[in-house]
PDB file of C-alpha atoms in Angstrom:
ATOM      1  CA  MET A   4      -0.378   0.027   0.162  1.00 56.00           C
ATOM      2  CA  ALA A   5       1.860   3.040  -0.713  1.00 70.00           C
ATOM      3  CA  ALA A   6      -1.093   5.662  -0.177  1.00 83.00           C
ATOM      4  CA  GLU A   7      -2.886   6.270   1.946  1.00 88.00           C
ATOM      5  CA  ASP A   8      -6.424   4.716   1.597  1.00 85.00           C
ATOM      6  CA  VAL A   9      -9.758   5.983   3.594  1.00 88.00           C
ATOM      7  CA  ALA A  10     -11.227   2.855   2.282  1.00 84.00           C
ATOM      8  CA  SER A  11      -9.318   0.721   3.628  1.00 85.00           C
ATOM      9  CA  ILE A  12     -10.128   1.821   6.897  1.00 88.00           C
ATOM     10  CA  LEU A  13     -11.915  -1.173   8.662  1.00 89.00           C
ATOM     11  CA  ARG A  14     -15.242  -2.032  11.015  1.00 89.00           C
ATOM     12  CA  VAL A  15     -14.715  -5.582  12.204  1.00 91.00           C
ATOM     13  CA  PRO A  16     -18.254  -6.944  13.947  1.00 90.00           C
ATOM     14  CA  ALA A  17     -17.231 -10.393  15.441  1.00 93.00           C
ATOM     15  CA  SER A  18     -18.860 -13.517  17.219  1.00 93.00           C
ATOM     16  CA  LEU A  19     -16.993 -15.342  19.876  1.00 96.00           C
ATOM     17  CA  ILE A  20     -16.621 -18.994  19.300  1.00 96.00           C
ATOM     18  CA  TRP A  21     -15.592 -21.307  21.928  1.00 96.00           C
ATOM     19  CA  ASN A  22     -13.616 -24.445  21.073  1.00 97.00           C
ATOM     20  CA  PRO A  23     -14.091 -24.180  17.188  1.00 96.00           C
ATOM     21  CA  THR A  24     -12.911 -27.175  15.117  1.00 95.00           C
ATOM     22  CA  ASN A  25     -13.291 -26.309  11.592  1.00 94.00           C
ATOM     23  CA  LEU A  26     -12.144 -22.912   9.858  1.00 94.00           C
ATOM     24  CA  GLY A  27     -13.058 -23.685   6.935  1.00 89.00           C
ATOM     25  CA  ALA A  28     -16.604 -24.970   8.144  1.00 83.00           C
ATOM     26  CA  PRO A  29     -19.296 -22.769   6.005  1.00 72.00           C
ATOM     27  CA  ALA A  30     -21.130 -22.113   9.265  1.00 70.00           C
ATOM     28  CA  THR A  31     -20.860 -19.697  11.429  1.00 80.00           C
ATOM     29  CA  ASN A  32     -20.202 -21.558  14.241  1.00 92.00           C
ATOM     30  CA  TYR A  33     -17.067 -23.230  13.099  1.00 94.00           C
ATOM     31  CA  GLY A  34     -18.103 -26.177  14.739  1.00 93.00           C
ATOM     32  CA  GLY A  35     -17.848 -24.911  18.327  1.00 94.00           C
ATOM     33  CA  THR A  36     -20.245 -22.888  20.487  1.00 94.00           C
ATOM     34  CA  VAL A  37     -21.624 -19.203  19.536  1.00 94.00           C
ATOM     35  CA  LEU A  38     -21.005 -17.057  23.062  1.00 94.00           C
ATOM     36  CA  GLY A  39     -23.979 -15.028  22.796  1.00 87.00           C
ATOM     37  CA  ILE A  40     -23.943 -11.900  21.409  1.00 90.00           C
ATOM     38  CA  SER A  41     -21.602  -9.348  22.756  1.00 92.00           C
ATOM     39  CA  ARG A  42     -20.140  -5.784  22.709  1.00 93.00           C
ATOM     40  CA  GLU A  43     -17.014  -4.230  23.696  1.00 94.00           C
ATOM     41  CA  LYS A  44     -14.969  -6.533  22.337  1.00 95.00           C
ATOM     42  CA  GLU A  45     -11.215  -5.711  22.843  1.00 96.00           C
ATOM     43  CA  PHE A  46      -7.705  -7.024  21.701  1.00 97.00           C
ATOM     44  CA  THR A  47      -4.717  -6.658  24.243  1.00 96.00           C
ATOM     45  CA  PRO A  48      -1.833  -8.399  23.852  1.00 95.00           C
ATOM     46  CA  GLN A  49      -0.012  -5.911  26.101  1.00 95.00           C
ATOM     47  CA  PRO A  50       3.988  -5.883  25.055  1.00 96.00           C
ATOM     48  CA  VAL A  51       6.188  -5.856  27.994  1.00 97.00           C
ATOM     49  CA  LEU A  52       8.937  -3.596  27.564  1.00 97.00           C
ATOM     50  CA  ARG A  53      11.966  -2.408  29.357  1.00 97.00           C
ATOM     51  CA  PRO A  54      13.605   0.564  28.190  1.00 97.00           C
ATOM     52  CA  ILE A  55      17.457   1.225  28.031  1.00 97.00           C
ATOM     53  CA  TRP A  56      18.279   4.271  29.275  1.00 97.00           C
ATOM     54  CA  ASN A  57      21.994   5.831  28.526  1.00 96.00           C
ATOM     55  CA  GLU A  58      22.933   8.276  31.250  1.00 95.00           C
ATOM     56  CA  THR A  59      25.795   9.777  29.473  1.00 94.00           C
ATOM     57  CA  ALA A  60      23.816  10.280  26.113  1.00 94.00           C
ATOM     58  CA  GLY A  61      20.523  11.419  27.987  1.00 95.00           C
ATOM     59  CA  ALA A  62      18.588   9.158  25.411  1.00 97.00           C
ATOM     60  CA  TYR A  63      17.090   5.653  25.159  1.00 96.00           C
ATOM     61  CA  LYS A  64      19.535   3.359  23.806  1.00 96.00           C
ATOM     62  CA  ASP A  65      17.147  -0.025  23.256  1.00 97.00           C
ATOM     63  CA  VAL A  66      14.176  -1.382  24.581  1.00 97.00           C
ATOM     64  CA  ILE A  67      13.838  -4.802  24.937  1.00 98.00           C
ATOM     65  CA  TYR A  68      10.575  -7.266  24.372  1.00 97.00           C
ATOM     66  CA  CYS A  69       9.919  -9.243  27.427  1.00 97.00           C
ATOM     67  CA  GLY A  70       7.124 -11.064  26.408  1.00 96.00           C
ATOM     68  CA  GLU A  71       3.031  -9.947  26.180  1.00 97.00           C
ATOM     69  CA  ARG A  72       0.078 -10.446  28.576  1.00 97.00           C
ATOM     70  CA  VAL A  73      -2.210 -11.641  26.285  1.00 98.00           C
ATOM     71  CA  LEU A  74      -5.997 -10.748  27.114  1.00 98.00           C
ATOM     72  CA  PHE A  75      -9.471 -10.178  25.554  1.00 98.00           C
ATOM     73  CA  ARG A  76     -12.270  -8.558  26.949  1.00 97.00           C
ATOM     74  CA  ALA A  77     -16.035  -8.394  25.807  1.00 96.00           C
ATOM     75  CA  VAL A  78     -19.555  -7.572  27.005  1.00 94.00           C
ATOM     76  CA  LEU A  79     -22.107 -10.226  27.113  1.00 92.00           C
ATOM     77  CA  ARG A  80     -24.716  -8.400  26.358  1.00 91.00           C
ATOM     78  CA  TYR A  81     -27.617 -10.886  28.189  1.00 87.00           C
ATOM     79  CA  PRO A  82     -26.784 -14.306  29.949  1.00 82.00           C
ATOM     80  CA  ASP A  83     -26.336 -16.784  27.145  1.00 85.00           C
ATOM     81  CA  SER A  84     -26.006 -20.090  29.107  1.00 87.00           C
ATOM     82  CA  ASP A  85     -23.473 -21.426  26.546  1.00 88.00           C
ATOM     83  CA  ALA A  86     -21.356 -18.647  27.778  1.00 90.00           C
ATOM     84  CA  VAL A  87     -22.048 -18.686  31.229  1.00 88.00           C
ATOM     85  CA  THR A  88     -21.185 -22.515  31.299  1.00 87.00           C
ATOM     86  CA  ALA A  89     -17.852 -21.777  29.575  1.00 89.00           C
ATOM     87  CA  ILE A  90     -16.742 -18.528  30.855  1.00 89.00           C
ATOM     88  CA  MET A  91     -18.021 -18.736  35.629  1.00 86.00           C
ATOM     89  CA  PRO A  92     -15.866 -21.018  37.997  1.00 76.00           C
ATOM     90  CA  ARG A  93     -18.571 -22.073  39.036  1.00 72.00           C
ATOM     91  CA  SER A  94     -21.814 -22.619  36.925  1.00 66.00           C
ATOM     92  CA  ILE A  95     -25.158 -24.573  37.493  1.00 70.00           C
ATOM     93  CA  ALA A  96     -27.766 -25.673  35.147  1.00 65.00           C
ATOM     94  CA  SER A  97     -31.252 -25.056  36.776  1.00 70.00           C
ATOM     95  CA  GLY A  98     -33.792 -26.765  34.247  1.00 66.00           C
ATOM     96  CA  SER A  99     -36.051 -24.283  32.573  1.00 72.00           C
ATOM     97  CA  SER A 100     -35.527 -21.252  33.588  1.00 77.00           C
ATOM     98  CA  GLY A 101     -31.745 -21.668  32.435  1.00 75.00           C
ATOM     99  CA  VAL A 102     -28.110 -21.251  33.583  1.00 80.00           C
ATOM    100  CA  HIS A 103     -26.999 -19.421  36.614  1.00 78.00           C
ATOM    101  CA  TRP A 104     -23.667 -19.038  39.082  1.00 79.00           C
ATOM    102  CA  LEU A 105     -22.738 -19.574  41.886  1.00 75.00           C
ATOM    103  CA  PHE A 106     -19.901 -17.722  44.324  1.00 74.00           C
ATOM    104  CA  ARG A 107     -19.704 -19.662  47.651  1.00 71.00           C
ATOM    105  CA  PRO A 108     -16.264 -19.476  49.136  1.00 71.00           C
ATOM    106  CA  GLU A 109     -16.064 -21.583  51.676  1.00 71.00           C
ATOM    107  CA  GLY A 110     -18.736 -24.280  49.442  1.00 65.00           C
ATOM    108  CA  THR A 111     -16.420 -27.723  49.356  1.00 63.00           C
ATOM    109  CA  THR A 112     -16.381 -28.182  45.524  1.00 62.00           C
ATOM    110  CA  SER A 113     -12.734 -27.031  43.959  1.00 57.00           C
ATOM    111  CA  ASN A 114     -14.193 -24.943  41.476  1.00 58.00           C
ATOM    112  CA  THR A 115     -15.677 -22.052  44.240  1.00 64.00           C
ATOM    113  CA  ARG A 116     -12.831 -21.825  47.177  1.00 70.00           C
ATOM    114  CA  ALA A 117      -9.929 -19.100  46.511  1.00 73.00           C
ATOM    115  CA  GLY A 118      -6.506 -20.440  45.435  1.00 77.00           C
ATOM    116  CA  THR A 119      -7.957 -22.625  42.871  1.00 79.00           C
ATOM    117  CA  SER A 120      -6.654 -22.920  39.179  1.00 85.00           C
ATOM    118  CA  LEU A 121      -8.599 -21.704  36.356  1.00 87.00           C
ATOM    119  CA  GLY A 122      -6.396 -23.476  34.032  1.00 90.00           C
ATOM    120  CA  THR A 123      -8.715 -26.418  33.921  1.00 89.00           C
ATOM    121  CA  MET A 124     -11.558 -24.663  32.273  1.00 90.00           C
ATOM    122  CA  SER A 125      -9.640 -23.391  29.265  1.00 95.00           C
ATOM    123  CA  GLY A 126     -10.102 -23.840  25.504  1.00 97.00           C
ATOM    124  CA  VAL A 127      -9.865 -22.191  22.062  1.00 98.00           C
ATOM    125  CA  LEU A 128     -11.297 -18.633  21.439  1.00 98.00           C
ATOM    126  CA  LEU A 129     -11.890 -17.726  18.208  1.00 97.00           C
ATOM    127  CA  VAL A 130     -13.368 -14.336  17.594  1.00 96.00           C
ATOM    128  CA  ALA A 131     -14.353 -14.358  14.002  1.00 95.00           C
ATOM    129  CA  ALA A 132     -15.370 -11.549  11.878  1.00 93.00           C
ATOM    130  CA  ARG A 133     -18.498 -11.564  10.197  1.00 92.00           C
ATOM    131  CA  ALA A 134     -16.623 -10.735   6.779  1.00 91.00           C
ATOM    132  CA  ARG A 135     -15.015 -14.024   6.795  1.00 90.00           C
ATOM    133  CA  VAL A 136     -12.528 -13.740   4.081  1.00 91.00           C
ATOM    134  CA  ASP A 137     -11.783  -9.972   4.122  1.00 91.00           C
ATOM    135  CA  HIS A 138     -11.433  -8.971   7.712  1.00 94.00           C
ATOM    136  CA  PRO A 139      -9.037  -9.994  10.350  1.00 95.00           C
ATOM    137  CA  MET A 140      -9.831 -12.730  13.593  1.00 96.00           C
ATOM    138  CA  LEU A 141      -7.928 -13.729  16.494  1.00 97.00           C
ATOM    139  CA  LEU A 142      -7.289 -17.093  18.132  1.00 98.00           C
ATOM    140  CA  ILE A 143      -6.677 -17.512  21.456  1.00 98.00           C
ATOM    141  CA  TYR A 144      -5.014 -21.442  21.872  1.00 98.00           C
ATOM    142  CA  ASN A 145      -5.477 -21.703  25.492  1.00 98.00           C
ATOM    143  CA  ALA A 146      -7.730 -19.196  26.604  1.00 98.00           C
ATOM    144  CA  ILE A 147      -8.540 -19.272  30.512  1.00 97.00           C
ATOM    145  CA  PRO A 148     -11.920 -17.499  31.136  1.00 95.00           C
ATOM    146  CA  SER A 149     -13.461 -15.724  33.525  1.00 93.00           C
ATOM    147  CA  ILE A 150     -15.555 -12.938  35.120  1.00 91.00           C
ATOM    148  CA  ASP A 151     -13.999  -9.757  34.330  1.00 93.00           C
ATOM    149  CA  GLU A 152     -12.053  -7.998  37.143  1.00 91.00           C
ATOM    150  CA  SER A 153     -14.074  -4.715  36.099  1.00 88.00           C
ATOM    151  CA  LEU A 154     -17.776  -6.115  36.179  1.00 89.00           C
ATOM    152  CA  LYS A 155     -20.182  -4.056  37.133  1.00 87.00           C
ATOM    153  CA  LEU A 156     -23.819  -5.304  36.692  1.00 87.00           C
ATOM    154  CA  GLN A 157     -26.030  -2.587  35.766  1.00 87.00           C
ATOM    155  CA  TRP A 158     -29.907  -3.271  36.777  1.00 89.00           C
ATOM    156  CA  SER A 159     -31.633  -0.103  35.112  1.00 89.00           C
ATOM    157  CA  LEU A 160     -34.106   0.348  32.053  1.00 90.00           C
ATOM    158  CA  GLY A 161     -31.626   2.794  31.023  1.00 91.00           C
ATOM    159  CA  LYS A 162     -28.695   0.692  30.700  1.00 88.00           C
ATOM    160  CA  GLU A 163     -28.028  -3.324  29.479  1.00 88.00           C
ATOM    161  CA  PHE A 164     -27.207  -5.873  31.716  1.00 88.00           C
ATOM    162  CA  GLY A 165     -24.118  -5.804  30.640  1.00 90.00           C
ATOM    163  CA  LEU A 166     -21.827  -9.342  31.566  1.00 91.00           C
ATOM    164  CA  ALA A 167     -18.142  -8.365  31.309  1.00 94.00           C
ATOM    165  CA  VAL A 168     -16.059 -10.930  30.504  1.00 95.00           C
ATOM    166  CA  ALA A 169     -12.588 -11.772  30.545  1.00 97.00           C
ATOM    167  CA  PHE A 170      -9.904 -14.401  28.467  1.00 97.00           C
ATOM    168  CA  TRP A 171      -6.419 -14.551  29.681  1.00 97.00           C
ATOM    169  CA  GLY A 172      -4.231 -16.177  26.642  1.00 98.00           C
ATOM    170  CA  THR A 173      -1.493 -18.522  27.720  1.00 97.00           C
ATOM    171  CA  PRO A 174       0.961 -20.679  25.577  1.00 97.00           C
ATOM    172  CA  SER A 175      -0.961 -23.811  24.460  1.00 96.00           C
ATOM    173  CA  SER A 176       0.815 -27.691  24.647  1.00 95.00           C
ATOM    174  CA  ASN A 177       2.847 -26.682  21.249  1.00 94.00           C
ATOM    175  CA  GLY A 178       3.705 -23.239  22.827  1.00 95.00           C
ATOM    176  CA  ARG A 179       1.396 -21.146  20.459  1.00 96.00           C
ATOM    177  CA  CYS A 180      -0.688 -18.491  22.269  1.00 97.00           C
ATOM    178  CA  TYR A 181      -2.598 -16.151  19.750  1.00 97.00           C
ATOM    179  CA  ASP A 182      -2.396 -15.805  15.852  1.00 97.00           C
ATOM    180  CA  CYS A 183      -4.233 -12.775  14.543  1.00 97.00           C
ATOM    181  CA  GLY A 184      -4.949 -12.215  11.060  1.00 95.00           C
ATOM    182  CA  ARG A 185      -7.291 -13.173   8.215  1.00 95.00           C
ATOM    183  CA  ARG A 186      -9.379 -17.004   8.500  1.00 93.00           C
ATOM    184  CA  ALA A 187      -7.270 -18.304   5.777  1.00 93.00           C
ATOM    185  CA  ASN A 188      -3.654 -17.549   7.077  1.00 94.00           C
ATOM    186  CA  LEU A 189      -4.852 -19.185  10.768  1.00 95.00           C
ATOM    187  CA  ALA A 190      -4.702 -22.287  11.650  1.00 94.00           C
ATOM    188  CA  LEU A 191      -6.325 -25.097  14.346  1.00 93.00           C
TER     189      LEU A 191
END
């Protein structure tokens, strides 16, 4: 691209897919589970950089790359049963009224106690662009789902309920953490 082109600016509406199995599948779920409708989808790879300061010159000498703190956040627009089951540290199927989540800090089950690893809940997260061919997508190969630490549920007529969730990127068994690009360039 030699010159700026305003026609190349992207808006990327996307769906969240949990544990996709086939990026070539024609269906919108790519063989995985759609995690409801969400908004405010935001990927922050958070590179850790350590600048080296040269006191003699009074300028930076170098910048050392020290990895990335991979995080994807979104706000679910309603408590989708599949999303709650995949994301919450403790979810309970309650029959005809849907799924709810429970916090019981002194409970007897390991998934409600403080100090419990959430790594056992990890899976593959695909942020699947609606324009399957032309827009970038995101794969987090070993995403650990959780409630976002900044969650504030709104019980109001003027604002959406909005369940904020987070997916923490950790390396998979083959060392991959995330891949971002067009679908044709991504591989599960």
